[in-house]
Amino acid sequence: MSEQEPVAPSSSGRDGQERAPRPTLRDSLTAFRYRNFTLFWFGALVSNTGSWVQNITVPFVIYQITGEAGWLGASTFLQFLPFAIAGPIGGALADRYHRRTVLLITQSGMALVALALWGMWIGGVRSPLAILAVVFAGGLVAGLNIPSWQAFVSELVPRETLLNAVTLNSAQFNAARAFGPAIGGLVLGLIGISWAFLLNAVSFAAVIAALVLITVPRLVKESRAERPSVIGGFVESYRYSRARPGIWVCLVVVLALGGLGSPLNQLFAVFADQVYDVGDVAYGFLGAAAGFGAILGTPLIVGRGSQLSRSRLTDLAMLVYGLAVVAFGLSPVYVLGLLTLVVTGGGYLAIASTLNTTVQLHVDEKMRGKVLALYVMCLTLALPFGGLLQGLLAQAIGPQLAVAIFGCGFLGVWAWLRFRTDLLAAMDTDPVRAPIADP
């Protein structure tokens, strides 16, 4: 794979000024020219597909056992809260140790937890609390994993290719989000729950093999005397982010995305049963629809989207995503619900990839792991509490109205940011020359 980035010729418009050429498909796949990124991308695609098979299976199982939407809120709470608990520790690990080594250990640990869940199910355990306890343990390991996972992308490609790599990495995650639930729905409908859990456990072999084959130097070497405590590192990352408006606005948006937008995923089992009255396979396609929307939206985002400023792309994507969430909540029929979820997938990808890219470009290498841990912590702290509240609200007033209310809340955050143009504009500043605000 080439280590040189070709320079495309520019074109002149009618006004005689030079204009950047429209991105081609080749330009959209620039990061794949680097062997390490390609290995990581395909290994992650297989592993994340397996994880989404489990993600669609756990709420299905909990709802089958309990028959209550409130339990689905508790499921989301216990699944994502440990991410927030372990995230600061994961951030410290990402900045203290070789990230590839951290990933090999955490991915192996997640594989063992997945095997434990499969073994428990085939052993006849049907207690929702027992299932959620294993899911909670998996969340703790995943929380240690995520900061190194996010920061590792910056080690696989040159800085000038980082935007493309982050977008393709987000597309990979959303491709898995499409394939995993679809496969999960088929597995649940045809061969059973135990096979869904086993499929996730086996899928970790792909990413572990990719990590073994990847060779990268460690970018930051920190002496023991310089290592802050975990709490000290968290406070340092908060102050660092608060002083940089470009990072700070990303934290605000990701809190809204996790607390008000993403919790709708937990209620798919309720929508399939109570609203649409469809079977297991159709339920799987509800989970897959957003992923398919992200796949369809990837060429637009890495192509035309790259010609927009990050603030403009975030602004448009938040509006589209919020409206689609409200529309899904109010959709009375299955096909319309699927279509609105496809739109949420494209909007989610645009938001997530733009926020991640902004943070990656604005953070110093020595702070990358800790700041990304704070970023992920905002998402994973908002998700469990948002999921718990939405589940309880769905139990009280019904899933459709609950989702619509949360979608309106997300649009409220978008409207507030429209009036705070200074915050959105900070996403576009040069990270090298950007002024540092007083914390």
GROMACS .gro file of C-alpha atoms in nm, residues 85-96 147 222 225-242 251 363-364 366-375 377:
model
   46
   85ILE     CA    1  -1.746   0.368   3.541
   86ALA     CA    2  -1.449   0.206   3.368
   87GLY     CA    3  -1.398   0.478   3.105
   88PRO     CA    4  -1.163   0.703   3.307
   89ILE     CA    5  -0.947   0.402   3.393
   90GLY     CA    6  -0.948   0.304   3.026
   91GLY     CA    7  -0.838   0.655   2.933
   92ALA     CA    8  -0.543   0.636   3.173
   93LEU     CA    9  -0.446   0.297   3.030
   94ALA     CA   10  -0.462   0.434   2.675
   95ASP     CA   11  -0.210   0.707   2.759
   96ARG     CA   12   0.017   0.497   2.981
  147PRO     CA   13  -1.055   0.483   2.485
  222GLU     CA   14   0.523   0.865   2.963
  225ALA     CA   15   0.683   1.028   3.756
  226GLU     CA   16   0.445   1.197   3.511
  227ARG     CA   17   0.154   0.960   3.560
  228PRO     CA   18  -0.143   1.123   3.735
  229SER     CA   19  -0.396   0.922   3.932
  230VAL     CA   20  -0.709   0.805   3.753
  231ILE     CA   21  -0.914   1.076   3.925
  232GLY     CA   22  -0.641   1.331   3.861
  233GLY     CA   23  -0.632   1.231   3.494
  234PHE     CA   24  -1.010   1.267   3.469
  235VAL     CA   25  -1.002   1.616   3.624
  236GLU     CA   26  -0.716   1.709   3.393
  237SER     CA   27  -0.907   1.591   3.085
  238TYR     CA   28  -1.218   1.783   3.197
  239ARG     CA   29  -1.023   2.107   3.240
  240TYR     CA   30  -0.841   2.050   2.912
  241SER     CA   31  -1.171   1.994   2.726
  242ARG     CA   32  -1.351   2.280   2.898
  251LEU     CA   33  -1.928   1.672   2.459
  363VAL     CA   34  -0.650   1.703   2.117
  364ASP     CA   35  -0.277   1.672   2.186
  366LYS     CA   36  -0.039   1.300   2.522
  367MET     CA   37  -0.400   1.376   2.622
  368ARG     CA   38  -0.573   1.173   2.350
  369GLY     CA   39  -0.666   0.867   2.556
  370LYS     CA   40  -0.797   1.061   2.855
  371VAL     CA   41  -1.000   1.309   2.649
  372LEU     CA   42  -1.150   1.033   2.436
  373ALA     CA   43  -1.237   0.852   2.759
  374LEU     CA   44  -1.423   1.164   2.874
  375TYR     CA   45  -1.598   1.184   2.536
  377MET     CA   46  -1.802   0.859   2.917
   0.00000   0.00000   0.00000
